[in-house]
C-alpha angles and dihedrals in degrees: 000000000000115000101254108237120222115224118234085248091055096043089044081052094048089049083053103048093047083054101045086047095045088047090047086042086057095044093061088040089076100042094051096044084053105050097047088054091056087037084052093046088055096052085057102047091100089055090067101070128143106255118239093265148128094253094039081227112189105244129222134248115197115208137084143193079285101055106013121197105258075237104071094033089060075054102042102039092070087055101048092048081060088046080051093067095048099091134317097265084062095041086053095043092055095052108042105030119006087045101039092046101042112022097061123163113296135194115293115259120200113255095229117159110204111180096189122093099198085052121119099219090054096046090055090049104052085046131098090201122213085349089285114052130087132183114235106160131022101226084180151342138192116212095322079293114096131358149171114237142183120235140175113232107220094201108053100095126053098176090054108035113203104309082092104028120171136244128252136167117249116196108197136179120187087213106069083200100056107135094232097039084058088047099050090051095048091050100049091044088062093041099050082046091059095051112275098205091058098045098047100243120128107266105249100234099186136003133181156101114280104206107186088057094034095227127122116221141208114179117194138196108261101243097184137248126348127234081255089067094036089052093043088065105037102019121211113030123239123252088248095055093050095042085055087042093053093047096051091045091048085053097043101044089050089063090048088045098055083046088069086246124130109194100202091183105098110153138118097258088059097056116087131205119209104218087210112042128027083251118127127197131200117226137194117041103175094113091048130135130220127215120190084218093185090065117034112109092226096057100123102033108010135235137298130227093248126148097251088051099055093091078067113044083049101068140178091298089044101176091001123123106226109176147037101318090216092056105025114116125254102252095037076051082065089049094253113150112260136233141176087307093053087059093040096051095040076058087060103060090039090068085046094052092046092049099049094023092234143045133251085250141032143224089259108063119098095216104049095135088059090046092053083049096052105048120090127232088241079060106048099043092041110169096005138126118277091245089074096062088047089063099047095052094053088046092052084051103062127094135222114293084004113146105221123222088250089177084067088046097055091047087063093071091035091065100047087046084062101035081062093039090240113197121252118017118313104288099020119122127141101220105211098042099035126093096248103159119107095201111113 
């Protein structure tokens, strides 16, 4: 076949017609480009809300076209597929120049599929809470009731937007009126009140009620990994772990203490560990206790086990177990209320537990409490330094409502950090470059 020729009109009307499309091209172009930015500054209107404060002060949310909120692109993405089908310069222009410029990679979000509407997991989900935070993963839930949960915060970084949030905890309960939910609030605002950097507890970064997904919230500063992750990689803890780690609770759980609160919540899973600093931070207060220290007639000594005292030492949970069952104190095991010595004792078989890697019972056996009873401190702190069994025996001592002498506590473990020439000062390890595992 002959090559066919092309004649100088019809190239001059091909020329034409490439202009005239590239000009109309870049005609929609415009068009397109604006209407998904207005479309873009309305997905983000609920994120401009006046934060719950005295001044009312607008607050700021930090993203652009360039780097949209993960937010508004859930919202926009299902508007630019139907601009898609308008006609093919649009289809082209979506995809090539509205989608690769302003849907960028986000943030994965966990492809849970939750069918009920009451659950708590669904209800997260569906939220934008306190107009920043948004559920990504479910750490944990109790009955579609209640659950943990991990978010990105969309306003933590100025400098990033929201193209690189960070994370935070949100603890949420679908009943506003749950007893621990009430407990836990009540013992992070005093807390918070108190100072919380000072005192090694998560800031609570946002609280309330969110009416239009029924759910109430409590997002905490993510602190870092527990002692359960840490264990779970290098096993058994070294003496001189424990021995930093003793220092640094003693000193944390005086400055609770003197706050009227008993945490009752001593476990492994509750224990921190900054990845930055050598600082820890206790977690979880919603089986907490709360003493009215200034009047309680056995603030300086305690309280005996008289007969006239016993309205006391029975609390509100007479005869119920509250706690961890592995690291609950004897006498909080009988379902007596708790004071300062049930922490400290609960302390106790958590530096066993992170020495041996176990306890001498288990979460199955019926009589827990008589096995507690029955095993000796020589027992429980096998193979351990003798600091250990001073302390035990000062914690035993205590009585109900009695303030111990935690700097001898603490001296207790300073001494043994000098006596084995420990390296840093006594209570200083950096918990992600340190040698921390006992295991020889």
């Amino acid at each position: 076949m002959g090559r066919t020729s092309v004649s100088p009109a019809q190239g001059a009307n091909a020329s034409s017609n490439s202009s005239n499309i590239a000009q109309r091209l870049a005609c929609h172009t415009k068009i397109t480009i604006a209407i998904s930015e207005a479309l873009y500054a309305l997905c983000i209107a609920d994120l401009y809300q006046c934060p719950e404060n005295e001044d009312q002060t607008e607050s700021t949310h930090y993203c652009s076209m360039r780097h949209p909120c993960v937010l508004a692109q859930h919202a926009l993405h299902p508007i630019l597929v139907n601009f898609r089908l308008v006609c093919k310069f649009w289809d082209w222009i979506i995809v090539h120049e509205v989608e690769d410029r302003f849907l960028q990679p986000q943030p994965e979000i966990e492809a849970v599929y939750y069918p009920y509407t009451w659950h708590i997991n669904t209800k997260v989900r569906r939220a934008i809470l306190h107009g920043q935070f948004r559920v990504f993963r479910t750490i944990d839930t109790e009955g579609g009731n209640s659950g943990v949960f991990r978010a990105y915060n969309y306003r933590s970084d100025i400098s990033q937007g929201c193209r690189s949030p960070s994370q935070a905890i949100v603890k949420a309960w679908a009943d506003e009126d749950d007893q621990e939910r009430q407990t836990e609030e009540r013992a992070y605002t005093i807390l918070t009140d108190a100072c919380a950097n000072d005192l090694a507890i998560p800031r609570l970064l946002a609280k309330g009620w969110d009416k239009d997904h029924t759910l109430f919230s409590l997002v905490l500063e993510d602190v870092g990994a527990s002692l359960d992750t840490l264990m779970s990689s290098v096993g058994p803890l070294n003496e001189r772990a424990i021995a930093g780690l003793a220092i640094q609770l003693i000193d944390c759980y005086a400055k609770i203490h003197r706050l009227g609160i008993i945490h009752n919540g001593v476990k492994p899973g509750n224990i921190c560990l900054s990845a930055t600093t050598n600082k820890i931070y206790l977690i979880d207060f919603g089986l907490s206790y709360f003493l009215d220290i200034d009047k309680l007639p056995f603030r300086g000594t305690g309280i005996d086990n008289s007969k006239e005292n016993l309205h006391i030492l029975f609390g509100r949970n007479s005869g119920q177990i509250v706690g961890n069952r592995l690291f609950l104190s004897v006498l909080g095991q009988y379902g007596m209320l708790q004071s300062q010595r049930d922490d400290l004792e609960s302390l106790g078989y958590l530096f066993s537990y992170l020495r041996h890697g176990r306890l001498p019972w288990n979460h199955k056996d019926d009589n827990i409490w008589q096995l507690k009873m029955a095993t000796p401190a020589s027992v429980l702190f096998e193979n351990m330094d003798v600091c250990f069994l001073k302390y035990w025996k000062d914690v035993k001592s205590l009585a109900f409502g009695e303030m111990a002498d935690y700097e001898m506590l603490k001296g207790h473990f300073s001494e043994c950090w000098k006596r084995n020439c420990f390296a840093g000062s006594p209570g200083e390890v950096n918990w992600a470059l340190d040698d921390l595992s006992g295991i020889n």
